[in-house]
Amino acid sequence: MLKAKNKLGLIFFPAYDWAISPTHPEREERLLYTQDQLKEEGIFDVEGIVELKPDIATDIDVMRTHFCFPDVESVTTQSHLISAGGAIRAARAVLDGEVSSAFALVRPPGHHSMKCVHGNRGFCNINNEAIMIEYIRENYNIRRIAIVDTDCHHGDGTQDIYWHDPDVLFISLHQDGRTLYPGTGHLRENGGPGAKGRTINIPLPPHTSEEGFLYVIDEMVLPILEDFKPDLIVNSAGQDNHYTDPITNMNFTAKGYAMLNDKLKPHIAVLEGGYSIQGALPYVNLGIVLAMAGIDYSHVKEPDYDIRYHPQDEEITAYIKKLKKEVLNNYFSPMPDYMRASPGEFTVRHKNIYYDTDGIHENQKEQIKTCKNCRGLLVIESSSSVNPPSAGIEIPVDGCSKCKKEGYALMEKMWKSREFVTIQMTDRVDKRYFRYSQY
Amino acid sequence: MRLGIDVGGTHTDAVIVDQAKGVIAKYKVKTLKEDLLGTIIHSLKEITANQDISKITNVNLSTTLSTNAIVENRLEETALFLSSGPGIDPENFAIGNNTYIINGSIDHRGSEVLGLDSIQLKKSLKECADKNIKVFAAATKFSTRNNKHELTIKEAAIPFCDYITMGHEISGLLSFPRRAATAYYNSAVWRIYNNFINSVIDAMANIGIKAPLNILKADGGTMPLEISRRVPVESILSGPAASIMGIIALCNIKEDSVILDIGGTTTDIAIFAAGSPLVNREGAALEGTPTLVRSLENRSIGIGGDSAIKIENGKVVTGPERFGPCMADGGNMPCLIDALNFKKIIQYNNRDASERGIIELAKKNKFKADHLADAAINFAAERINAEIEKMLFELNSKPVYTIHDMIHAEKIIPKKIYIIGGPAKALADVLSGDIEILVPEDYDVANAIGAALARTTFETELFCDTGKGKMIIPNINVEKNVTRQYNLDEAISDAKTFTREYLRKHGIDINLDELTITEATNFRMINDFYSAGNDIRVKCQMKPNVVMYLHK
């Protein structure tokens, strides 16, 4: 019988009874053919591969990561909580030593969900990876984590959540935002004032192929990871770079994904997008599973590979080679943030966010305190087309007693002002998560 | 009257059950491993002596023949033809010395991607002819969606072989490696099984039994003789299932329960949910090789009446080894039975020998004899309890694939434990915790009762792609053209009707309401911009059950 070289946990949750809408790419059918392929290959019988049932994420798990307006229940369905719970189960399996790595094949995806949540954007409500990572940081003695987002779309949600976090390195490779949703993920987006160089964007030209992706991994991602030395590597495993994907323009393959995974060796992979559900997903997922388990994947190939896959244009190769210097500079010698407030003061960002799936507009004022003793108190005031002014206050993981005191005092003051219908407190130091609400 | 025989590893049991009077004859004899046929003939003669043979309506046989042939590797040289297309290297699934990999590919929708390489196939067949191999098996990837390549192999192979198994005929489930292994074993035991069955039928005729013969399967059901001739592999591992069916007949099981069958060497554990035995979703594993043979959820641990008692690192350990019978039966090493005898929990054969053994072992290891016996019994009870807990935990944490099942799926929480087998009564006292423990009457031949009373089981899987306008039920060779409007209700009705028709053809007359639909899904498929039809799947089952109950 076939044996896995590395013990792998698979959390397979296809949510066969959930869709955004009947013909939406994020519909019931999405993982059906992947399950057919994995079953037919006998994946679940391979010695060393175990299938695990997802957990269901709790409100606290979500509040630890997000500011949900007006509350968690209003912006999630059971499906979202199971999807996030699937990622948590993957983490538990790895960190409790049940397996050496785990792959959460769950839907719906999450990487477009930002710190504040008013609804669904880019098919995502809550951020599965971030909820998992915060679960890990609260329950295990792990600080430094790297997320490598290989979805074709920029992981703007994950970037937003970790923008100010020096302990979480976020690397996103994606189709250039000038040509695809969500339109962000440019080289200049490089992390907040206290976390410069901890957000690394690698925008790739349309039609990037196997050669280009693997070059990015070898020449940019791996050297950065080697320097960062994370305790844990998480892969946001979107599969929409595939040459058959209906909503993107890249030229990647199942074997390419397997090779990428083999090089990256993530401890945990979490499925993101990927909407070529018949032509790509069964093969890409199989490739990733085999690569993670340490089983030969050289026979994994799409039926139409020889007809539809083309090697990379020289122009594209040259362009990606030019990117290397910029990307490495962004990590190794990021530009200092001249806008950063002086100690004791807040750096302010104003943001307008559009939720494409739900058609919601959000206005945000984000403030982060410059603090000498911790990464600083975070305060976000947010209003949207569905919610009156609301607010979130976060005392960070390493929050100092001064920031903590200030956070609670601020919450009382803001509440008394009656300007906000709901205020969420996220106290990572004392693990207290609650809200004041006028509802 | 129904006659049931269970040929087990140690004993062969036979019973005759009368519709009105219950068990009217029972017979137990040691199994002659080298002469299973002799054992069966002998048992048939003994059990029917003094009975009105003409009143026997059914003979149901559970035999270890195929299991033994596989476990002891007494298999006929078999050629296995595999065709897989992209995925895991098919070389990993080679079994035996004659696996031939033929190029060709069918994808997960059942579309042919690459035709089967006929030149390679011809060359391989010639090689088989040169080696004088006479039984073949063919398994191609996704053959349950499109059996074209398996049919092509069969067509080409017929002139060269006496028999060929096609994977899609065994089961509609997905799993290429399981399909390959099951098809291979099926062909490898085909001849030995058919010869054996022919002899059993001759013997029955000589005795004067005219009733039809049915064969027990691992899922606790029977199959008609004629079907069993084509799928002899389905007869493996039927013994534990027969016992479980016996318990169903003997006890009025209504709620979640645990069934323990405590033998000499092992204890078999089965779980019932709401009174029904759980069927394994994928299929039984044979010698570590997973197959598509449907079986009851059942697990065996090395604790039995004859499990040896040892001292390991200062701790008293019972099993899993067995070095011959217990001392009460004339053995040389104290066993679990001896400990129970010593503690006067049971009164079994030579109690003096048991006492002697326990006292000697205690002395040698500086234990108090009483303490040693207690520890040995507790160890066995704890091992069994731990395994039950583990099994329940695994069953309760099995993955599910819908939000509905995640939120609403009920957990199995046993209310009762039923114990059968030799040391059943003795261990019942020791095992008792918060759960009620029951030892049914007639348990010593529960296996044969189960064999006698088991009804036919069968499973079919319907797969339909309305976009392609095709509906198939692979294991009964149904293929039907359908319209774009074909829906789930029609599919459910088709699955039931075609299954009943197939069983009728083989002499099993059933009502449609005896068939259960265990899965029914309907996915709308979208291709680019428009609906591309529906993907409809229906699983239809004749569930394991008994034809009558013996409990009062």
Coordinates of C-alpha atoms in Angstrom, one line a residue, chain B residues 259-548:
Chain B
I259 CA -21.8 -5.8 20.5
L260 CA -18.9 -7.9 21.8
D261 CA -18.1 -11.3 20.4
I262 CA -15.5 -12.7 22.8
G263 CA -13.7 -15.7 21.3
G264 CA -10.6 -17.7 22.2
T265 CA -8.1 -15.5 20.6
T266 CA -9.9 -12.2 19.9
T267 CA -12.8 -10.0 20.7
D268 CA -14.8 -8.6 17.9
I269 CA -16.5 -5.3 18.5
A270 CA -19.4 -3.9 16.5
I271 CA -21.5 -0.8 16.9
F272 CA -25.2 -0.4 16.4
A273 CA -26.8 3.0 15.8
A274 CA -30.5 3.1 16.6
G275 CA -30.7 -0.7 16.5
S276 CA -29.0 -1.1 13.1
P277 CA -25.5 -2.4 12.6
L278 CA -23.2 0.3 11.0
V279 CA -21.9 -0.5 7.6
N280 CA -18.4 0.7 6.7
R281 CA -18.6 3.5 4.2
E282 CA -15.8 2.4 2.0
G283 CA -15.3 -1.4 2.4
A284 CA -13.3 -4.0 4.3
A285 CA -9.5 -4.1 4.4
L286 CA -8.0 -7.5 3.8
E287 CA -4.5 -8.1 5.2
G288 CA -4.1 -4.3 5.3
T289 CA -5.3 -3.9 1.7
P290 CA -8.4 -1.8 1.4
T291 CA -11.1 -3.3 -0.8
L292 CA -14.6 -2.4 -2.1
V293 CA -16.2 -5.3 -0.2
R294 CA -19.0 -3.9 1.8
S295 CA -18.7 -4.8 5.4
L296 CA -20.1 -4.1 8.8
E297 CA -18.2 -1.7 11.0
N298 CA -16.3 -4.2 13.1
R299 CA -13.0 -4.4 14.7
S300 CA -11.0 -7.2 16.3
I301 CA -8.5 -6.9 19.2
G302 CA -6.2 -9.6 20.7
I303 CA -8.1 -10.3 23.9
G304 CA -9.9 -13.6 24.3
G305 CA -10.5 -16.4 26.7
D306 CA -7.2 -18.1 25.8
S307 CA -5.1 -14.8 25.8
A308 CA -1.9 -15.6 27.7
I309 CA -1.2 -13.8 31.0
K310 CA 2.4 -12.4 31.2
I311 CA 4.4 -10.0 33.4
E312 CA 6.0 -7.2 31.4
N313 CA 8.1 -4.6 33.2
G314 CA 6.4 -5.5 36.5
K315 CA 3.0 -5.2 35.0
V316 CA 0.4 -7.8 34.5
V317 CA -0.6 -8.0 30.8
T318 CA -3.2 -10.2 29.1
G319 CA -2.9 -11.0 25.3
P320 CA -2.6 -10.3 22.5
E321 CA -0.7 -13.6 22.1
R322 CA -2.3 -17.0 22.5
F323 CA 0.0 -20.0 23.1
G324 CA -2.5 -22.8 22.9
P325 CA -5.5 -23.4 25.1
C326 CA -5.9 -22.2 28.7
M327 CA -4.7 -24.5 31.5
A328 CA -8.3 -25.5 32.4
D329 CA -8.4 -27.0 29.0
G330 CA -5.0 -28.7 29.4
G331 CA -2.7 -25.9 28.2
N332 CA 0.7 -25.0 29.8
M333 CA 0.3 -21.2 30.3
P334 CA -2.3 -19.4 32.4
C335 CA -4.8 -17.5 30.3
L336 CA -7.7 -15.1 30.9
I337 CA -10.1 -18.1 31.5
D338 CA -7.7 -19.4 34.2
A339 CA -7.8 -16.1 36.0
L340 CA -11.6 -16.1 35.9
N341 CA -11.6 -19.7 37.1
F342 CA -9.2 -18.8 39.9
K343 CA -11.4 -15.9 41.0
K344 CA -14.5 -18.3 40.9
I345 CA -16.2 -16.0 38.5
I346 CA -16.7 -19.0 36.3
Q347 CA -16.6 -22.7 36.8
Y348 CA -14.9 -24.0 33.7
N349 CA -13.4 -27.5 33.1
N350 CA -10.3 -28.2 35.3
R351 CA -10.3 -25.4 37.9
D352 CA -7.4 -27.0 39.8
A353 CA -5.2 -26.6 36.8
S354 CA -6.2 -23.0 36.5
E355 CA -5.4 -22.3 40.2
R356 CA -2.1 -24.1 39.9
G357 CA -1.1 -22.0 36.9
I358 CA -2.1 -18.6 38.4
I359 CA -0.4 -19.4 41.7
E360 CA 2.8 -20.5 40.0
L361 CA 3.0 -17.4 37.8
A362 CA 2.3 -15.2 40.8
K363 CA 5.1 -16.9 42.8
K364 CA 7.6 -16.6 40.1
N365 CA 7.0 -12.9 39.8
K366 CA 6.5 -12.2 43.5
F367 CA 2.9 -11.2 43.1
K368 CA 0.0 -12.2 45.3
A369 CA -2.1 -14.8 43.3
D370 CA -5.3 -12.9 44.0
H371 CA -3.8 -9.7 42.8
L372 CA -2.4 -11.3 39.7
A373 CA -5.7 -12.7 38.7
D374 CA -7.5 -9.4 39.3
A375 CA -4.9 -7.5 37.4
A376 CA -5.2 -9.9 34.4
I377 CA -8.9 -9.6 34.3
N378 CA -8.9 -5.9 34.7
F379 CA -6.3 -5.5 32.0
A380 CA -8.5 -7.4 29.5
A381 CA -11.6 -5.4 30.5
E382 CA -9.7 -2.1 30.2
R383 CA -8.3 -3.1 26.8
I384 CA -11.8 -3.9 25.5
N385 CA -13.3 -0.7 27.0
A386 CA -10.5 1.4 25.6
E387 CA -11.1 0.0 22.1
I388 CA -14.8 0.6 22.3
E389 CA -14.1 4.2 23.3
K390 CA -11.7 4.6 20.4
M391 CA -14.1 3.1 17.9
L392 CA -16.9 5.4 19.1
F393 CA -14.7 8.4 19.0
E394 CA -13.6 7.6 15.4
L395 CA -17.2 7.0 14.3
N396 CA -18.4 10.1 15.9
S397 CA -15.7 12.2 14.4
K398 CA -16.0 10.9 10.8
P399 CA -16.0 13.8 8.4
V400 CA -19.3 15.0 6.8
Y401 CA -19.7 17.2 3.8
T402 CA -22.7 19.4 4.3
I403 CA -23.5 22.1 6.8
H404 CA -26.7 20.2 7.7
D405 CA -24.7 17.2 8.8
M406 CA -22.1 19.3 10.6
I407 CA -24.8 20.8 12.7
H408 CA -27.4 18.1 13.0
A409 CA -25.6 14.8 12.7
E410 CA -26.4 12.7 15.8
K411 CA -23.7 11.2 17.9
I412 CA -23.7 7.5 18.7
I413 CA -24.0 7.1 22.5
P414 CA -24.4 3.4 23.4
K415 CA -27.1 2.5 26.0
K416 CA -26.4 -1.3 26.1
I417 CA -23.6 -3.8 25.6
Y418 CA -24.4 -7.2 24.3
I419 CA -21.8 -9.9 24.8
I420 CA -21.6 -13.3 23.2
G421 CA -19.0 -16.0 22.8
G422 CA -17.4 -18.5 25.2
P423 CA -16.3 -16.3 28.1
A424 CA -19.2 -13.9 27.6
K425 CA -21.0 -14.5 30.9
A426 CA -17.8 -14.3 32.9
L427 CA -16.6 -11.0 31.3
A428 CA -20.0 -9.4 31.5
D429 CA -19.6 -9.1 35.3
V430 CA -16.2 -7.6 34.9
L431 CA -17.0 -5.1 32.1
S432 CA -20.0 -3.6 33.7
G433 CA -19.8 0.1 34.2
D434 CA -22.6 2.6 33.8
I435 CA -24.0 0.8 30.7
E436 CA -26.4 -2.1 31.0
I437 CA -24.8 -5.4 29.9
L438 CA -26.7 -8.3 28.4
V439 CA -25.8 -11.8 27.5
P440 CA -28.4 -13.3 25.1
E441 CA -29.5 -16.9 25.2
D442 CA -28.3 -19.3 22.5
Y443 CA -25.3 -17.0 22.0
D444 CA -23.0 -20.0 21.5
V445 CA -24.4 -20.5 18.0
A446 CA -25.4 -16.8 17.3
N447 CA -23.1 -17.0 14.2
A448 CA -25.0 -19.9 12.7
I449 CA -28.4 -18.3 13.6
G450 CA -27.2 -15.1 11.9
A451 CA -26.3 -17.1 8.9
A452 CA -29.6 -18.9 8.8
L453 CA -31.7 -15.7 9.2
A454 CA -29.7 -13.1 7.2
R455 CA -31.6 -11.7 4.2
T456 CA -30.2 -10.6 0.8
T457 CA -28.2 -7.4 0.8
F458 CA -27.3 -5.4 -2.2
E459 CA -26.1 -1.9 -3.1
T460 CA -26.3 0.1 -6.3
E461 CA -25.1 3.6 -7.2
L462 CA -26.7 5.6 -9.9
F463 CA -24.8 8.3 -11.6
C464 CA -26.4 10.7 -14.1
D465 CA -25.1 13.6 -16.1
T466 CA -28.2 15.2 -17.6
G467 CA -25.9 17.4 -19.7
K468 CA -24.6 14.3 -21.5
G469 CA -28.1 12.8 -21.3
K470 CA -26.8 9.6 -19.7
M471 CA -27.7 7.6 -16.6
I472 CA -25.7 4.6 -15.5
I473 CA -25.8 2.1 -12.6
P474 CA -22.3 0.5 -13.1
N475 CA -22.4 -2.7 -11.0
I476 CA -25.6 -4.0 -12.6
N477 CA -24.7 -2.8 -16.1
V478 CA -27.6 -0.4 -16.6
E479 CA -27.1 2.4 -19.1
K480 CA -30.0 4.6 -20.1
N481 CA -30.4 7.8 -22.2
V482 CA -32.2 10.6 -20.3
T483 CA -33.5 14.0 -21.2
R484 CA -32.2 17.3 -19.7
Q485 CA -35.4 17.3 -17.5
Y486 CA -34.5 14.0 -15.8
N487 CA -34.7 14.8 -12.1
L488 CA -33.8 13.4 -8.7
D489 CA -37.2 11.8 -8.1
E490 CA -36.9 9.9 -11.4
A491 CA -33.4 8.9 -10.5
I492 CA -34.5 7.5 -7.1
S493 CA -37.3 5.6 -8.7
D494 CA -34.9 4.3 -11.4
A495 CA -32.3 3.2 -8.9
K496 CA -35.0 1.2 -7.0
T497 CA -36.7 -0.3 -10.0
F498 CA -33.5 -1.4 -11.7
T499 CA -32.1 -2.9 -8.5
R500 CA -35.3 -4.8 -7.9
E501 CA -35.3 -6.1 -11.5
Y502 CA -31.7 -7.3 -11.1
L503 CA -32.4 -9.1 -7.9
R504 CA -35.6 -10.7 -9.4
K505 CA -33.6 -12.0 -12.3
H506 CA -31.5 -13.8 -9.7
G507 CA -34.4 -15.3 -7.8
I508 CA -34.8 -12.7 -5.0
D509 CA -38.2 -11.2 -5.0
I510 CA -38.4 -8.0 -3.0
N511 CA -40.7 -5.0 -2.5
L512 CA -39.6 -1.6 -3.5
D513 CA -40.0 -0.4 0.1
E514 CA -37.4 -2.9 1.2
L515 CA -34.8 -0.7 -0.7
T516 CA -33.4 2.2 1.2
I517 CA -32.0 5.3 -0.4
T518 CA -28.9 6.2 1.6
E519 CA -27.7 9.1 -0.5
A520 CA -29.3 11.3 -3.1
T521 CA -27.7 14.4 -4.4
N522 CA -28.4 16.8 -7.2
F523 CA -25.9 19.4 -8.3
R524 CA -26.5 22.0 -10.9
M525 CA -23.6 22.2 -13.2
I526 CA -22.5 25.5 -14.7
N527 CA -20.3 25.6 -17.8
D528 CA -18.9 29.1 -18.6
F529 CA -22.1 31.1 -18.8
Y530 CA -24.9 28.6 -18.8
S531 CA -26.3 25.7 -17.0
A532 CA -24.7 22.5 -18.3
G533 CA -27.2 20.1 -16.8
N534 CA -27.4 18.3 -13.5
D535 CA -25.1 15.9 -11.8
I536 CA -27.4 13.4 -10.0
R537 CA -26.2 10.6 -7.7
V538 CA -28.3 8.1 -5.8
K539 CA -27.2 5.3 -3.6
C540 CA -29.7 2.5 -3.1
Q541 CA -29.4 -0.3 -0.6
M542 CA -31.0 -3.5 0.5
K543 CA -29.9 -3.0 4.2
P544 CA -28.6 -5.9 6.3
N545 CA -31.4 -7.4 8.4
V546 CA -32.8 -10.7 9.5
V547 CA -36.0 -12.4 8.1
M548 CA -37.3 -13.1 11.5

